[in-house]
Amino acid sequence: MLLKNRVCIVTGASSGIGRGIALEFAREGAHIAIADIQETPLQGKYHEQDVTTTTVHEIENLGADGIFIKTDVSDENQIDEMIHQVIAHFGGLDILVNNAGIHIPGNSQEISIAEWDKVLSVNLRGVFISTKLAIPYLRKSKFGRIIQIASVHAFGGGAGPAYASAKAAIVNMVKDTALEVGKDRITVNAICPGYIETAIQDYLTPEQIESSLEKNPLQRLGLPKDIGRAAVFFASDDAEWITGTSLLVDGGASAKA
Ligand SMILES: NC(=O)c1ccc[n+]([C@@H]2O[C@H](COP(=O)([O-])OP(=O)(O)OC[C@H]3O[C@@H](n4cnc5c(N)ncnc54)[C@H](O)[C@@H]3O)[C@@H](O)[C@H]2O)c1
């Protein structure tokens, strides 16, 4: 087991990619706090229609220890309270995964300023606050890890201005945080997923989904587990000398010039 008894927080882990990360961490022997606004998993229009059990239930089925802590990452008081609950329950913190994210479709003329603020408050401000409040505890760990979930949209347009800006900012933020906490032997990296089959894709048309599939060199769309295994690698001892990087995990979709 690569993460035996490591204590992790995964935000947004009731559904989708966060759930995939939490389950792969559980398979590797970690203890996991699920920090999400709701415990019930999202069921998508195209993907994950049949997901009904909670992430904690599945973690326990894998023989690991999990707790759900209701948390809105756009609220600093809730993040602070969540981290205190994790420390009280598990006695420390080794790994923070900032995964919670939302997408509101629309270009600059279609999304409102309030929608811009909402996307940035979850996808960027929430990442900063969780990172800031977790670092004092990660400093006490011998295995400190911060893993931020960005996106292929950090590097290109087409997902709307707010979402892309937040994800691009995370790619830079991991470098800054890596410099800050390297002396504490905490590593900080981002994973940039391509199309992963989750409920966040509900805004797409079946034709757009088909087109994403056709453009993928590996001829399938991604699954939450694909991101989960990349996160296990960054969290493991194998990645102890890797920091300040962003890893594209997109089945090769952005390989073509
Ligand atoms: N699915 C993809 O193709 C894809 C691609 C690139 C990046 N991402 C990123 O991966 C992350 C996870 O996306 P997903 O596809 O699993 O989405 P999802 O919609 O399936 O799941 C998101 C989870 O986050 C939770 N959440 C939403 N707002 C929250 C808040 N304010 N506080 C706490 N939890 C909150 C939701 O309840 C849900 O459980 C996001 O950051 C997303 O931007 C996804």
Coordinates of N, CA and C in Angstrom, one line a residue, residues 161-254:
P161 N -14.5 32.6 -19.6 CA -13.4 33.3 -19.0 C -13.1 33.0 -17.5
A162 N -14.2 32.8 -16.7 CA -14.0 32.6 -15.2 C -13.3 31.2 -15.0
Y163 N -13.8 30.2 -15.5 CA -13.3 28.8 -15.3 C -11.8 28.8 -15.7
A164 N -11.5 29.3 -17.0 CA -10.2 29.2 -17.5 C -9.2 30.0 -16.7
S165 N -9.6 31.2 -16.2 CA -8.7 32.0 -15.4 C -8.4 31.4 -14.1
A166 N -9.4 30.8 -13.5 CA -9.1 30.2 -12.2 C -8.2 29.0 -12.3
K167 N -8.4 28.2 -13.4 CA -7.5 27.0 -13.6 C -6.1 27.4 -13.9
A168 N -5.9 28.5 -14.8 CA -4.6 29.0 -15.1 C -3.9 29.5 -13.9
A169 N -4.7 30.2 -13.0 CA -4.1 30.7 -11.8 C -3.5 29.6 -10.9
I170 N -4.2 28.5 -10.9 CA -3.8 27.4 -10.0 C -2.4 26.8 -10.5
V171 N -2.3 26.8 -11.9 CA -1.0 26.3 -12.4 C 0.2 27.2 -12.0
N172 N -0.1 28.5 -11.9 CA 1.0 29.3 -11.4 C 1.1 29.2 -9.8
M173 N -0.1 29.1 -9.2 CA -0.1 29.1 -7.7 C 0.8 27.9 -7.2
V174 N 0.7 26.7 -7.8 CA 1.5 25.6 -7.3 C 3.0 25.9 -7.3
K175 N 3.4 26.7 -8.3 CA 4.9 27.0 -8.3 C 5.2 27.9 -7.1
D176 N 4.3 28.9 -6.9 CA 4.6 29.8 -5.7 C 4.6 29.1 -4.4
T177 N 3.5 28.2 -4.2 CA 3.4 27.5 -2.9 C 4.6 26.5 -2.8
A178 N 5.0 25.9 -3.9 CA 6.1 24.9 -3.8 C 7.4 25.6 -3.3
L179 N 7.6 26.9 -3.8 CA 8.8 27.6 -3.3 C 8.7 27.9 -1.8
E180 N 7.5 28.3 -1.4 CA 7.3 28.6 0.0 C 7.5 27.5 1.0
V181 N 7.0 26.3 0.6 CA 7.0 25.2 1.6 C 8.0 24.1 1.3
G182 N 8.8 24.3 0.3 CA 9.8 23.3 0.0 C 10.7 23.0 1.2
K183 N 11.1 24.0 1.9 CA 12.0 23.8 3.1 C 11.3 23.0 4.2
D184 N 10.0 22.8 4.1 CA 9.2 22.0 5.1 C 9.0 20.6 4.5
R185 N 9.6 20.3 3.3 CA 9.5 19.1 2.6 C 8.1 18.7 2.3
I186 N 7.3 19.8 2.0 CA 5.9 19.6 1.5 C 6.0 19.8 0.0
T187 N 5.5 18.9 -0.8 CA 5.4 19.1 -2.3 C 4.1 19.6 -2.7
V188 N 4.1 20.4 -3.8 CA 2.8 21.0 -4.2 C 2.8 20.9 -5.8
N189 N 1.8 20.2 -6.2 CA 1.6 19.9 -7.7 C 0.2 20.0 -8.1
A190 N 0.0 20.2 -9.4 CA -1.4 20.3 -10.0 C -1.5 19.1 -11.0
I191 N -2.8 18.6 -11.0 CA -3.2 17.7 -12.1 C -4.1 18.4 -13.0
C192 N -3.9 18.4 -14.3 CA -4.8 19.0 -15.2 C -5.6 18.0 -16.1
P193 N -6.8 17.7 -15.6 CA -7.5 16.7 -16.3 C -8.1 17.2 -17.7
G194 N -8.2 16.2 -18.6 CA -9.0 16.5 -19.8 C -10.4 16.1 -19.6
Y195 N -11.1 15.6 -20.6 CA -12.5 15.3 -20.4 C -12.6 14.0 -19.5
I196 N -13.2 14.2 -18.4 CA -13.5 13.1 -17.4 C -15.0 12.9 -17.3
E197 N -15.4 11.7 -17.3 CA -16.9 11.4 -17.3 C -17.5 11.6 -16.0
T198 N -18.0 12.8 -15.8 CA -18.6 13.2 -14.5 C -19.9 14.1 -14.8
A199 N -20.6 14.4 -13.7 CA -21.8 15.2 -13.9 C -21.5 16.7 -14.3
I200 N -20.2 17.1 -14.2 CA -19.9 18.5 -14.6 C -20.1 18.7 -16.1
Q201 N -20.2 17.6 -16.8 CA -20.4 17.7 -18.3 C -21.8 17.8 -18.7
D202 N -22.7 18.0 -17.8 CA -24.2 18.0 -18.2 C -24.5 19.1 -19.1
Y203 N -23.7 20.2 -19.2 CA -24.0 21.3 -20.0 C -23.7 21.1 -21.5
L204 N -23.0 20.0 -21.8 CA -22.6 19.7 -23.2 C -23.8 19.0 -24.0
T205 N -23.7 19.0 -25.3 CA -24.6 18.3 -26.1 C -24.0 16.9 -26.4
P206 N -24.8 15.9 -26.8 CA -24.3 14.6 -27.2 C -23.3 14.7 -28.3
E207 N -23.5 15.7 -29.2 CA -22.5 15.9 -30.4 C -21.2 16.4 -29.8
Q208 N -21.2 17.2 -28.9 CA -19.9 17.7 -28.3 C -19.2 16.6 -27.6
I209 N -19.9 15.8 -26.9 CA -19.2 14.7 -26.2 C -18.6 13.7 -27.3
E210 N -19.4 13.4 -28.3 CA -18.9 12.5 -29.4 C -17.6 13.1 -30.0
S211 N -17.6 14.4 -30.2 CA -16.4 15.1 -30.8 C -15.2 15.0 -29.9
S212 N -15.4 15.1 -28.5 CA -14.3 14.9 -27.6 C -13.7 13.5 -27.7
L213 N -14.6 12.6 -27.8 CA -14.2 11.1 -27.9 C -13.4 10.9 -29.2
E214 N -13.9 11.5 -30.3 CA -13.2 11.3 -31.6 C -11.8 11.9 -31.6
K215 N -11.6 13.0 -30.8 CA -10.3 13.7 -30.8 C -9.3 13.0 -29.9
N216 N -9.8 12.0 -29.1 CA -8.9 11.4 -28.1 C -8.0 10.3 -28.7
P217 N -6.7 10.5 -28.7 CA -5.8 9.4 -29.3 C -6.0 8.1 -28.7
L218 N -6.3 8.0 -27.4 CA -6.5 6.7 -26.7 C -8.0 6.2 -26.9
Q219 N -8.8 7.0 -27.6 CA -10.1 6.5 -28.1 C -11.1 6.2 -26.9
R220 N -10.9 6.8 -25.8 CA -11.9 6.8 -24.8 C -11.8 8.0 -24.0
L221 N -12.9 8.4 -23.3 CA -12.9 9.5 -22.4 C -12.3 9.1 -21.0
G222 N -12.0 10.1 -20.2 CA -11.3 9.7 -18.9 C -12.3 9.3 -17.9
L223 N -11.8 8.6 -16.9 CA -12.7 8.2 -15.8 C -12.1 8.8 -14.5
P224 N -12.9 9.0 -13.4 CA -12.4 9.6 -12.2 C -11.2 8.8 -11.7
K225 N -11.2 7.5 -11.9 CA -10.0 6.7 -11.5 C -8.7 7.1 -12.1
D226 N -8.8 7.5 -13.4 CA -7.6 7.9 -14.1 C -6.9 9.1 -13.4
I227 N -7.7 10.0 -12.8 CA -7.1 11.1 -12.1 C -6.7 10.6 -10.7
G228 N -7.5 9.7 -10.1 CA -7.2 9.1 -8.8 C -5.8 8.5 -8.8
R229 N -5.4 7.7 -9.9 CA -4.1 7.1 -9.9 C -3.0 8.1 -10.0
A230 N -3.2 9.2 -10.8 CA -2.2 10.3 -10.8 C -2.0 10.9 -9.5
A231 N -3.2 11.1 -8.8 CA -3.1 11.7 -7.4 C -2.4 10.8 -6.4
V232 N -2.6 9.5 -6.6 CA -1.9 8.6 -5.7 C -0.4 8.7 -5.9
F233 N 0.0 8.8 -7.2 CA 1.5 9.0 -7.5 C 2.0 10.2 -6.8
F234 N 1.4 11.4 -7.0 CA 1.9 12.6 -6.4 C 1.9 12.5 -4.8
A235 N 0.9 11.8 -4.3 CA 0.8 11.7 -2.8 C 1.9 10.7 -2.3
S236 N 2.4 9.8 -3.1 CA 3.2 8.7 -2.6 C 4.7 9.1 -2.4
D237 N 5.4 8.3 -1.8 CA 6.9 8.5 -1.6 C 7.6 8.6 -2.9
D238 N 7.1 7.9 -3.9 CA 7.7 7.9 -5.2 C 7.9 9.3 -5.8
A239 N 7.0 10.2 -5.4 CA 7.0 11.6 -5.9 C 7.6 12.6 -5.0
E240 N 8.5 12.1 -4.0 CA 9.0 13.0 -3.0 C 9.9 14.2 -3.5
W241 N 10.4 14.0 -4.8 CA 11.3 15.0 -5.3 C 10.7 15.7 -6.5
I242 N 9.3 15.7 -6.6 CA 8.6 16.4 -7.6 C 7.7 17.4 -7.0
T243 N 8.0 18.7 -7.3 CA 7.2 19.8 -6.8 C 7.1 20.9 -7.8
G244 N 6.0 21.7 -7.7 CA 5.9 22.9 -8.5 C 5.5 22.6 -10.0
T245 N 5.0 21.3 -10.2 CA 4.7 20.9 -11.6 C 3.2 20.8 -11.8
S246 N 2.8 20.8 -13.1 CA 1.4 20.5 -13.5 C 1.4 19.3 -14.5
L247 N 0.7 18.3 -14.2 CA 0.6 17.1 -15.0 C -0.7 17.1 -15.8
L248 N -0.6 17.0 -17.2 CA -1.7 16.9 -18.0 C -2.1 15.4 -18.0
V249 N -3.4 15.1 -17.6 CA -3.9 13.7 -17.7 C -5.2 13.8 -18.6
D250 N -5.0 13.6 -19.9 CA -6.1 13.9 -20.8 C -6.2 12.9 -21.9
G251 N -5.5 11.7 -21.7 CA -5.5 10.7 -22.8 C -4.9 11.1 -24.1
G252 N -4.1 12.2 -24.0 CA -3.4 12.7 -25.2 C -4.2 13.7 -26.0
A253 N -5.3 14.1 -25.5 CA -6.2 15.0 -26.3 C -5.5 16.3 -26.7
S254 N -4.6 16.8 -25.9 CA -3.9 18.0 -26.2 C -2.6 17.8 -26.8

